[in-house]
Amino acid sequence: MSKNSPSQTKDKKKNTYLVFSIIILTLFIIAFALIYHVKVKSTKEVTTGVINMRNGPGITYDISQQIDQGSQYQVLEEKHDWKHIILDNGQSGWIPNWLANDSLANNEEEAKAGTGFIATVLSDQVNVYQDDSTNSQVIGQANDNEKYNILYQSGDMINIQYKDDIGWIPQNQIEITPGVITQAPGRQQTKEEKAATDAFLANYDASVTATAAGVHIRSQASNDSEIIYKGQIHEKFAYLGQEGAYYHVKAQDGTEGYLANWLAESDSTAMEDKAKSLANTSTIKGKTIVLDPGHGGSDPGAIRGDKQEKNVTLKTAQVVKGLLEDYGVNVLMTREDDTFVDLAPRADIYNQAQADAFISLHYDAAEETTVSGTTVYYYDDASIPLSENVQAQLMEKMPLASNGTRFGNFQVIRDSKPPAILIELGYMSNPNDVKAFSQDEYYQKVAQSILNALIINYQE
């Protein structure tokens, strides 16, 4: 038997070491690839604009920082509909599930179903107020872990179904989660009572039906005016008109007052009928209207899942443009496609064309998923009539609540000669709103509302 020479032994050791090194390197590459794959797969991206990251799982915790759109993060844990995340820079905190990319309305089931919202009280003896202000009368108290259906949100106050009444509670005293609490049905009318109601309503062209228990009928069209009547759920009132975000109604006992539109439904067509009756004297035909689809190009606006505001505003504007042109109105667009146009040039297009009205179209977003509805903004007093006409039409035709008209210091309307308005047509952060404006019928109703408002606004 021959023995290996020292050189052969050395070569074998080299080969063994080389094979071993290759195996180790291969395993390292595979491990690195797996880690990278898992990291990439688990990495999420903020797509809803700016999100407030908080120190704990709830809106009562302080905001630690604001996360910009496009920022990437990984989820560490979930608790109470909040995600504990860590950013690429190592900062960690909590963001609400409803603003997280993987929880948004690109989920077809959520988009189709819609949802209500529940307020869960976070401590004992929390005051419930009569109006949307902590300076208003306290009507009761809510305790830790009690749950109430949310009806509406105004600023940092939440409108809730408080037992058989309507109340307001500070947002920082509750946790908001999706869902609906089943309510006991309201008292059914007897045959005699129903007959009396039908006879009463027969004297009027339209009716308004309460959608919550204990709805407040107020002396004026404002949320801080005197409550003069409390209605039952499903109670019907005679429709007398609209004022701002309120229906002017009459109860069967003769009481007249104002009912917030977010607490009721109406079958009235009075606003559309007004436009039809004034069509022959309107001077809108031949006038030039500038439509401004918000955002575009590198500026997506508000985002919910795969739905971007810039695309929704453009689609809306195209439908509005078509209806206005069919009626004989000249229409200019600040953008015709997915192009970025800065704010100043949008107003310049309108001013240089010496057009007759500027209408900017947007879809809003908020950190609070309960914020909902349409809002019409004006900058100067000369734009108020057009804003009010558009708001009245939207309130009558649209499925979302009207938030009324408001002053808005937005550059596109500030730099535009009056009349110039900006319309927020719903909230990308609210799944119910998204469900509504995902339907083609929604854009048709927006278009008809704007046309009707222009017909009324421009008279001989």
Short mmCIF file of C-alpha atoms in Angstrom, two decimals:
data_model
loop_
_atom_site.label_atom_id
_atom_site.label_comp_id
_atom_site.label_asym_id
_atom_site.label_seq_id
_atom_site.Cartn_x
_atom_site.Cartn_y
_atom_site.Cartn_z
CA MET A 1 0.00 0.00 0.00
CA SER A 2 1.39 3.38 -0.99
CA LYS A 3 1.25 6.33 1.34
CA ASN A 4 0.17 9.80 0.27
CA SER A 5 2.97 12.23 -0.15
CA PRO A 6 2.93 15.39 1.95
CA SER A 7 1.96 17.39 -1.17
CA GLN A 8 -1.00 15.10 -1.91
CA THR A 9 -2.21 15.34 1.67
CA LYS A 10 -1.95 19.11 1.48
CA ASP A 11 -3.92 19.18 -1.78
CA LYS A 12 -6.68 17.05 -0.25
CA LYS A 13 -6.93 19.38 2.71
CA LYS A 14 -7.14 22.32 0.34
CA ASN A 15 -9.90 20.64 -1.65
CA THR A 16 -11.80 19.74 1.51
CA TYR A 17 -11.48 23.30 2.76
CA LEU A 18 -12.62 24.65 -0.62
CA VAL A 19 -15.69 22.38 -0.70
CA PHE A 20 -16.50 23.26 2.89
CA SER A 21 -16.14 26.98 2.13
CA ILE A 22 -18.40 26.68 -0.91
CA ILE A 23 -21.04 24.87 1.15
CA ILE A 24 -20.87 27.51 3.91
CA LEU A 25 -21.03 30.34 1.36
CA THR A 26 -23.99 28.71 -0.40
CA LEU A 27 -25.85 28.26 2.89
CA PHE A 28 -25.09 31.87 3.80
CA ILE A 29 -26.42 33.11 0.45
CA ILE A 30 -29.57 31.00 0.81
CA ALA A 31 -30.10 32.22 4.37
CA PHE A 32 -29.55 35.83 3.32
CA ALA A 33 -31.97 35.42 0.42
CA LEU A 34 -34.61 33.91 2.71
CA ILE A 35 -34.16 36.68 5.27
CA TYR A 36 -34.34 39.30 2.52
CA HIS A 37 -37.45 37.66 1.04
CA VAL A 38 -39.18 37.55 4.42
CA LYS A 39 -38.20 41.15 5.14
CA VAL A 40 -39.42 42.39 1.75
CA LYS A 41 -42.62 40.38 2.02
CA SER A 42 -43.33 41.68 5.53
CA THR A 43 -42.43 45.28 4.71
CA LYS A 44 -45.42 47.56 4.28
CA GLU A 45 -45.62 51.03 2.80
CA VAL A 46 -47.65 54.04 3.92
CA THR A 47 -50.08 54.84 1.10
CA THR A 48 -52.64 57.05 2.85
CA GLY A 49 -50.74 60.32 3.02
CA VAL A 50 -49.39 61.34 6.41
CA ILE A 51 -50.19 59.00 9.34
CA ASN A 52 -49.78 59.96 12.99
CA MET A 53 -47.67 57.35 14.79
CA ARG A 54 -48.54 57.22 18.50
CA ASN A 55 -46.85 56.00 21.66
CA GLY A 56 -49.55 53.40 22.33
CA PRO A 57 -52.49 51.56 20.73
CA GLY A 58 -55.14 54.29 20.85
CA ILE A 59 -55.87 57.90 19.95
CA THR A 60 -55.44 58.96 23.58
CA TYR A 61 -51.68 58.34 23.34
CA ASP A 62 -49.39 61.17 22.28
CA ILE A 63 -48.22 61.44 18.68
CA SER A 64 -44.55 60.46 18.56
CA GLN A 65 -44.07 61.49 14.93
CA GLN A 66 -45.82 61.80 11.59
CA ILE A 67 -45.02 59.18 8.97
CA ASP A 68 -44.94 60.47 5.41
CA GLN A 69 -46.51 58.70 2.48
CA GLY A 70 -44.04 56.24 0.95
CA SER A 71 -42.36 55.41 4.28
CA GLN A 72 -41.77 51.69 4.84
CA TYR A 73 -42.37 49.77 8.04
CA GLN A 74 -42.67 46.27 9.50
CA VAL A 75 -45.39 45.10 11.87
CA LEU A 76 -44.19 43.90 15.28
CA GLU A 77 -47.58 43.06 16.82
CA GLU A 78 -51.27 43.96 16.71
CA LYS A 79 -53.48 45.06 19.60
CA HIS A 80 -57.00 46.51 19.77
CA ASP A 81 -57.18 47.33 16.03
CA TRP A 82 -53.77 49.01 16.14
CA LYS A 83 -50.44 47.89 14.70
CA HIS A 84 -47.12 48.20 16.55
CA ILE A 85 -44.64 49.02 13.80
CA ILE A 86 -40.96 49.75 13.31
CA LEU A 87 -39.71 52.08 10.60
CA ASP A 88 -36.58 51.66 8.52
CA ASN A 89 -34.85 54.26 10.71
CA GLY A 90 -35.48 52.15 13.83
CA GLN A 91 -38.24 54.35 15.26
CA SER A 92 -41.26 52.41 16.53
CA GLY A 93 -44.83 53.25 17.48
CA TRP A 94 -48.49 52.49 16.84
CA ILE A 95 -50.74 53.25 13.87
CA PRO A 96 -54.46 52.44 13.45
CA ASN A 97 -55.37 49.34 11.46
CA TRP A 98 -57.82 51.28 9.31
CA LEU A 99 -55.00 53.43 7.90
CA ALA A 100 -52.58 50.55 7.39
CA ASN A 101 -52.08 49.53 3.77
CA ASP A 102 -52.99 45.87 4.29
CA SER A 103 -56.28 46.80 5.98
CA LEU A 104 -57.66 49.18 3.38
CA ALA A 105 -60.53 49.00 0.97
CA ASN A 106 -58.64 47.18 -1.75
CA ASN A 107 -60.21 44.32 0.15
CA GLU A 108 -63.24 43.78 -2.07
CA GLU A 109 -65.38 42.37 0.71
CA GLU A 110 -64.92 45.47 2.85
CA ALA A 111 -65.53 47.81 -0.05
CA LYS A 112 -68.77 46.09 -0.97
CA ALA A 113 -70.11 45.58 2.53
CA GLY A 114 -69.36 48.92 4.18
CA THR A 115 -69.59 49.18 7.94
CA GLY A 116 -70.67 51.27 10.86
CA PHE A 117 -68.49 52.35 13.76
CA ILE A 118 -68.61 51.75 17.50
CA ALA A 119 -67.31 54.04 20.25
CA THR A 120 -65.87 52.17 23.25
CA VAL A 121 -65.48 54.37 26.33
CA LEU A 122 -61.99 54.30 27.85
CA SER A 123 -62.69 55.37 31.45
CA ASP A 124 -65.45 55.90 34.00
CA GLN A 125 -67.71 58.94 34.34
CA VAL A 126 -67.05 60.42 30.91
CA ASN A 127 -69.42 63.31 30.23
CA VAL A 128 -71.85 63.05 27.32
CA TYR A 129 -72.85 66.46 25.97
CA GLN A 130 -75.98 67.83 24.34
CA ASP A 131 -74.10 69.64 21.57
CA ASP A 132 -70.74 69.25 19.80
CA SER A 133 -68.95 71.27 22.48
CA THR A 134 -67.71 70.49 25.97
CA ASN A 135 -69.19 73.84 26.98
CA SER A 136 -72.71 72.56 26.30
CA GLN A 137 -75.06 70.87 28.76
CA VAL A 138 -74.05 67.46 30.15
CA ILE A 139 -76.89 65.00 29.49
CA GLY A 140 -75.32 61.96 31.14
CA GLN A 141 -72.17 59.97 31.71
CA ALA A 142 -70.61 56.94 30.05
CA ASN A 143 -68.40 54.43 31.81
CA ASP A 144 -65.39 52.30 31.01
CA ASN A 145 -65.92 49.76 28.19
CA GLU A 146 -69.48 50.89 27.41
CA LYS A 147 -70.15 50.82 23.68
CA TYR A 148 -72.26 53.15 21.53
CA ASN A 149 -73.03 53.43 17.83
CA ILE A 150 -71.32 56.39 16.18
CA LEU A 151 -73.63 58.59 14.11
CA TYR A 152 -71.35 61.40 12.97
CA GLN A 153 -68.15 63.27 13.73
CA SER A 154 -67.66 67.03 14.01
CA GLY A 155 -64.09 68.07 14.70
CA ASP A 156 -62.92 66.26 17.83
CA MET A 157 -66.46 65.49 19.02
CA ILE A 158 -68.26 62.23 18.22
CA ASN A 159 -72.06 62.09 17.82
CA ILE A 160 -73.35 58.87 19.41
CA GLN A 161 -76.64 57.08 19.95
CA TYR A 162 -76.77 57.58 23.70
CA LYS A 163 -79.52 55.28 24.96
CA ASP A 164 -82.74 56.83 23.57
CA ASP A 165 -81.10 60.19 22.97
CA ILE A 166 -78.47 61.83 20.81
CA GLY A 167 -75.25 62.82 22.56
CA TRP A 168 -71.74 64.01 21.90
CA ILE A 169 -68.57 62.64 23.46
CA PRO A 170 -64.94 63.83 23.10
CA GLN A 171 -62.98 61.68 20.68
CA ASN A 172 -60.05 61.35 23.09
CA GLN A 173 -62.34 59.57 25.57
CA ILE A 174 -63.20 56.68 23.25
CA GLU A 175 -61.70 54.04 21.01
CA ILE A 176 -63.22 53.70 17.55
CA THR A 177 -63.66 50.29 15.93
CA PRO A 178 -65.71 49.06 12.95
CA GLY A 179 -69.08 47.47 13.68
CA VAL A 180 -72.70 48.14 14.54
CA ILE A 181 -74.54 47.51 17.82
CA THR A 182 -78.01 46.11 17.18
CA GLN A 183 -80.57 48.51 18.58
CA ALA A 184 -83.99 47.65 19.93
CA PRO A 185 -86.63 48.49 17.30
CA GLY A 186 -88.60 51.64 17.89
CA ARG A 187 -92.20 51.53 19.00
CA GLN A 188 -94.48 50.52 16.15
CA GLN A 189 -97.34 52.85 15.30
CA THR A 190 -100.86 51.59 15.71
CA LYS A 191 -103.08 51.51 12.62
CA GLU A 192 -104.80 54.65 13.85
CA GLU A 193 -101.50 56.46 14.41
CA LYS A 194 -100.18 55.46 10.99
CA ALA A 195 -103.39 56.65 9.34
CA ALA A 196 -103.06 59.99 11.12
CA THR A 197 -99.41 60.32 10.01
CA ASP A 198 -100.31 59.50 6.40
CA ALA A 199 -103.10 62.07 6.46
CA PHE A 200 -100.71 64.69 7.86
CA LEU A 201 -97.99 64.01 5.28
CA ALA A 202 -100.51 64.03 2.42
CA ASN A 203 -100.59 67.82 2.76
CA TYR A 204 -96.91 68.12 1.84
CA ASP A 205 -94.80 67.29 -1.20
CA ALA A 206 -92.10 65.38 0.67
CA SER A 207 -91.13 63.92 4.02
CA VAL A 208 -88.08 63.47 6.25
CA THR A 209 -87.54 60.27 8.26
CA ALA A 210 -85.44 60.12 11.44
CA THR A 211 -82.71 57.46 11.30
CA ALA A 212 -81.78 57.54 15.00
CA ALA A 213 -83.64 57.54 18.30
CA GLY A 214 -84.15 60.85 20.08
CA VAL A 215 -83.21 63.07 17.12
CA HIS A 216 -83.10 66.74 18.06
CA ILE A 217 -85.34 69.20 16.27
CA ARG A 218 -83.76 72.60 16.86
CA SER A 219 -85.08 76.15 16.70
CA GLN A 220 -82.45 77.16 14.13
CA ALA A 221 -80.25 75.42 11.58
CA SER A 222 -77.30 75.10 13.94
CA ASN A 223 -76.10 72.48 16.37
CA ASP A 224 -76.03 74.86 19.34
CA SER A 225 -79.56 76.24 19.02
CA GLU A 226 -82.43 75.31 21.33
CA ILE A 227 -83.84 71.77 21.15
CA ILE A 228 -87.60 72.15 20.75
CA TYR A 229 -88.58 68.56 19.97
CA LYS A 230 -87.14 65.05 20.20
CA GLY A 231 -88.18 62.53 17.59
CA GLN A 232 -88.32 58.75 17.62
CA ILE A 233 -86.39 56.53 15.25
CA HIS A 234 -88.30 56.17 11.94
CA GLU A 235 -90.57 59.10 12.86
CA LYS A 236 -91.71 60.99 9.77
CA PHE A 237 -91.80 64.77 9.47
CA ALA A 238 -93.12 67.04 6.76
CA TYR A 239 -90.35 68.49 4.58
CA LEU A 240 -90.47 72.29 4.46
CA GLY A 241 -87.07 72.96 2.91
CA GLN A 242 -83.32 72.94 3.50
CA GLU A 243 -81.01 75.38 5.23
CA GLY A 244 -77.32 74.57 5.22
CA ALA A 245 -76.83 71.00 6.47
CA TYR A 246 -80.30 70.90 8.05
CA TYR A 247 -83.76 69.93 6.92
CA HIS A 248 -86.53 72.37 7.80
CA VAL A 249 -89.26 70.07 9.10
CA LYS A 250 -92.67 70.06 10.73
CA ALA A 251 -93.77 67.47 13.28
CA GLN A 252 -97.27 66.07 13.40
CA ASP A 253 -98.04 68.15 16.50
CA GLY A 254 -97.25 71.32 14.55
CA THR A 255 -93.72 71.91 15.86
CA GLU A 256 -91.44 73.40 13.19
CA GLY A 257 -87.68 73.25 13.41
CA TYR A 258 -84.44 71.97 11.94
CA LEU A 259 -83.11 68.41 11.80
CA ALA A 260 -79.47 67.59 10.95
CA ASN A 261 -79.22 65.74 7.64
CA TRP A 262 -76.87 63.09 9.09
CA LEU A 263 -79.69 61.96 11.40
CA ALA A 264 -82.36 61.65 8.72
CA GLU A 265 -83.32 60.70 5.18
CA SER A 266 -85.55 62.65 2.82
CA ASP A 267 -87.52 61.80 -0.31
CA SER A 268 -87.61 65.43 -1.44
CA THR A 269 -86.71 66.50 -4.97
CA ALA A 270 -87.27 70.19 -4.23
CA MET A 271 -83.72 71.28 -5.13
CA GLU A 272 -83.80 69.49 -8.48
CA ASP A 273 -87.30 70.81 -9.13
CA LYS A 274 -86.01 74.33 -8.47
CA ALA A 275 -83.33 73.89 -11.14
CA LYS A 276 -85.89 72.59 -13.63
CA SER A 277 -88.23 75.51 -12.97
CA LEU A 278 -85.40 78.01 -13.56
CA ALA A 279 -83.89 76.31 -16.61
CA ASN A 280 -85.63 78.60 -19.11
CA THR A 281 -84.31 81.77 -17.46
CA SER A 282 -80.81 80.47 -16.80
CA THR A 283 -77.85 81.99 -18.65
CA ILE A 284 -75.48 79.09 -18.02
CA LYS A 285 -75.49 77.91 -21.64
CA GLY A 286 -72.48 79.37 -23.43
CA LYS A 287 -70.62 80.23 -20.25
CA THR A 288 -67.18 78.78 -19.53
CA ILE A 289 -66.57 76.67 -16.45
CA VAL A 290 -63.13 75.45 -15.37
CA LEU A 291 -63.05 72.04 -13.71
CA ASP A 292 -60.00 71.26 -11.60
CA PRO A 293 -59.45 67.54 -10.88
CA GLY A 294 -57.29 67.62 -7.75
CA HIS A 295 -53.75 66.22 -7.67
CA GLY A 296 -52.29 64.19 -10.59
CA GLY A 297 -49.04 62.71 -11.83
CA SER A 298 -46.48 62.41 -9.04
CA ASP A 299 -49.06 63.76 -6.56
CA PRO A 300 -51.57 60.95 -5.91
CA GLY A 301 -53.49 62.80 -3.19
CA ALA A 302 -55.24 60.64 -0.62
CA ILE A 303 -54.79 56.88 -1.10
CA ARG A 304 -56.79 53.91 0.08
CA GLY A 305 -55.40 50.59 -1.05
CA ASP A 306 -55.19 50.68 -4.84
CA LYS A 307 -57.56 53.67 -5.09
CA GLN A 308 -55.82 57.03 -5.54
CA GLU A 309 -57.54 60.38 -5.20
CA LYS A 310 -55.97 61.73 -8.40
CA ASN A 311 -57.72 59.03 -10.45
CA VAL A 312 -61.09 59.46 -8.73
CA THR A 313 -61.05 63.25 -9.18
CA LEU A 314 -60.18 62.90 -12.86
CA LYS A 315 -62.96 60.38 -13.45
CA THR A 316 -65.41 62.65 -11.63
CA ALA A 317 -64.35 65.69 -13.66
CA GLN A 318 -64.72 63.79 -16.93
CA VAL A 319 -68.30 62.84 -16.09
CA VAL A 320 -69.13 66.40 -14.99
CA LYS A 321 -67.52 67.79 -18.15
CA GLY A 322 -69.60 65.51 -20.36
CA LEU A 323 -72.90 66.50 -18.76
CA LEU A 324 -72.11 70.23 -18.79
CA GLU A 325 -71.05 70.15 -22.44
CA ASP A 326 -74.21 68.26 -23.37
CA TYR A 327 -76.14 71.14 -21.81
CA GLY A 328 -74.25 73.74 -23.84
CA VAL A 329 -71.63 74.82 -21.30
CA ASN A 330 -68.02 75.40 -22.37
CA VAL A 331 -65.69 73.41 -20.13
CA LEU A 332 -61.94 73.75 -19.57
CA MET A 333 -59.94 71.27 -17.49
CA THR A 334 -56.78 72.06 -15.54
CA ARG A 335 -55.61 68.57 -16.49
CA GLU A 336 -57.04 66.05 -18.96
CA ASP A 337 -54.94 63.07 -17.90
CA ASP A 338 -52.63 61.78 -15.16
CA THR A 339 -50.35 64.82 -15.30
CA PHE A 340 -48.89 66.81 -12.42
CA VAL A 341 -50.06 70.43 -12.41
CA ASP A 342 -48.88 72.71 -9.62
CA LEU A 343 -51.39 74.77 -7.64
CA ALA A 344 -50.60 78.22 -9.05
CA PRO A 345 -50.99 77.24 -12.74
CA ARG A 346 -54.45 75.80 -12.01
CA ALA A 347 -55.74 79.22 -10.97
CA ASP A 348 -53.81 80.82 -13.85
CA ILE A 349 -55.62 78.63 -16.40
CA TYR A 350 -58.93 79.88 -15.03
CA ASN A 351 -58.01 83.55 -14.65
CA GLN A 352 -56.35 83.83 -18.06
CA ALA A 353 -59.32 82.20 -19.77
CA GLN A 354 -61.60 84.77 -18.11
CA ALA A 355 -63.95 81.90 -17.37
CA ASP A 356 -67.17 82.24 -15.38
CA ALA A 357 -66.60 79.80 -12.50
CA PHE A 358 -63.85 77.60 -11.06
CA ILE A 359 -64.76 74.25 -9.47
CA SER A 360 -62.02 72.16 -7.86
CA LEU A 361 -62.87 68.50 -7.18
CA HIS A 362 -61.33 66.50 -4.34
CA TYR A 363 -61.81 63.47 -2.09
CA ASP A 364 -60.63 64.01 1.47
CA ALA A 365 -58.89 61.82 4.07
CA ALA A 366 -58.61 61.93 7.85
CA GLU A 367 -56.86 59.99 10.59
CA GLU A 368 -60.28 59.24 12.10
CA THR A 369 -62.10 56.69 9.96
CA THR A 370 -65.50 58.00 11.13
CA VAL A 371 -65.14 61.37 9.37
CA SER A 372 -67.48 61.30 6.38
CA GLY A 373 -69.51 63.28 3.90
CA THR A 374 -69.32 66.08 1.35
CA THR A 375 -68.17 69.63 2.03
CA VAL A 376 -68.16 72.72 -0.21
CA TYR A 377 -65.48 75.35 0.46
CA TYR A 378 -65.36 79.00 -0.59
CA TYR A 379 -62.68 81.63 0.01
CA ASP A 380 -64.45 84.94 -0.59
CA ASP A 381 -67.99 86.15 -0.01
CA ALA A 382 -68.70 86.42 -3.73
CA SER A 383 -68.32 82.63 -3.99
CA ILE A 384 -70.80 81.86 -1.21
CA PRO A 385 -73.94 81.74 -3.43
CA LEU A 386 -72.42 79.12 -5.75
CA SER A 387 -71.11 77.10 -2.79
CA GLU A 388 -74.56 77.10 -1.17
CA ASN A 389 -76.30 76.10 -4.39
CA VAL A 390 -73.89 73.19 -4.93
CA GLN A 391 -74.19 72.10 -1.29
CA ALA A 392 -77.99 72.10 -1.42
CA GLN A 393 -77.99 69.91 -4.53
CA LEU A 394 -75.41 67.48 -3.10
CA MET A 395 -77.36 67.17 0.15
CA GLU A 396 -80.50 66.21 -1.75
CA LYS A 397 -78.97 63.83 -4.29
CA MET A 398 -75.93 62.19 -2.71
CA PRO A 399 -75.92 59.10 -0.42
CA LEU A 400 -73.38 60.71 1.94
CA ALA A 401 -74.15 63.26 4.62
CA SER A 402 -73.57 66.92 3.84
CA ASN A 403 -71.14 68.81 6.07
CA GLY A 404 -72.42 72.11 4.70
CA THR A 405 -70.38 75.00 3.32
CA ARG A 406 -67.20 76.28 4.95
CA PHE A 407 -64.53 78.90 4.48
CA GLY A 408 -61.39 77.31 3.08
CA ASN A 409 -57.99 78.96 2.65
CA PHE A 410 -56.95 76.77 -0.29
CA GLN A 411 -54.57 78.27 -2.85
CA VAL A 412 -56.50 77.17 -5.93
CA ILE A 413 -59.62 79.06 -4.83
CA ARG A 414 -57.74 81.85 -3.04
CA ASP A 415 -55.87 82.72 -6.26
CA SER A 416 -58.94 82.38 -8.49
CA LYS A 417 -61.34 85.23 -9.14
CA PRO A 418 -64.83 84.50 -7.76
CA PRO A 419 -66.88 82.48 -7.99
CA ALA A 420 -64.42 79.72 -7.12
CA ILE A 421 -65.22 76.71 -4.95
CA LEU A 422 -63.54 73.49 -3.83
CA ILE A 423 -65.70 70.42 -3.26
CA GLU A 424 -64.66 67.50 -1.06
CA LEU A 425 -66.84 64.65 -2.32
CA GLY A 426 -66.17 62.03 0.37
CA TYR A 427 -63.41 60.55 2.48
CA MET A 428 -60.86 58.04 1.22
CA SER A 429 -60.30 57.10 4.88
CA ASN A 430 -63.92 56.01 5.43
CA PRO A 431 -64.92 52.61 3.95
CA ASN A 432 -68.58 53.66 3.66
CA ASP A 433 -67.62 56.71 1.62
CA VAL A 434 -65.30 54.61 -0.55
CA LYS A 435 -68.11 52.14 -1.14
CA ALA A 436 -70.37 55.00 -2.27
CA PHE A 437 -67.97 56.74 -4.65
CA SER A 438 -66.78 53.46 -6.15
CA GLN A 439 -70.09 53.33 -8.03
CA ASP A 440 -70.47 55.02 -11.44
CA GLU A 441 -73.86 56.32 -10.34
CA TYR A 442 -72.09 58.49 -7.76
CA TYR A 443 -70.27 60.52 -10.43
CA GLN A 444 -73.49 61.00 -12.38
CA LYS A 445 -75.16 62.41 -9.26
CA VAL A 446 -72.22 64.74 -8.65
CA ALA A 447 -72.45 65.96 -12.24
CA GLN A 448 -76.20 66.56 -12.06
CA SER A 449 -75.81 68.37 -8.73
CA ILE A 450 -73.20 70.73 -10.19
CA LEU A 451 -75.26 71.37 -13.33
CA ASN A 452 -78.39 72.08 -11.28
CA ALA A 453 -76.44 74.48 -9.07
CA LEU A 454 -75.04 76.34 -12.08
CA ILE A 455 -78.51 76.63 -13.63
CA ILE A 456 -79.81 78.23 -10.44
CA ASN A 457 -76.71 80.38 -9.93
CA TYR A 458 -76.78 81.98 -13.37
CA GLN A 459 -80.09 83.71 -13.97
CA GLU A 460 -81.19 86.58 -16.22
#
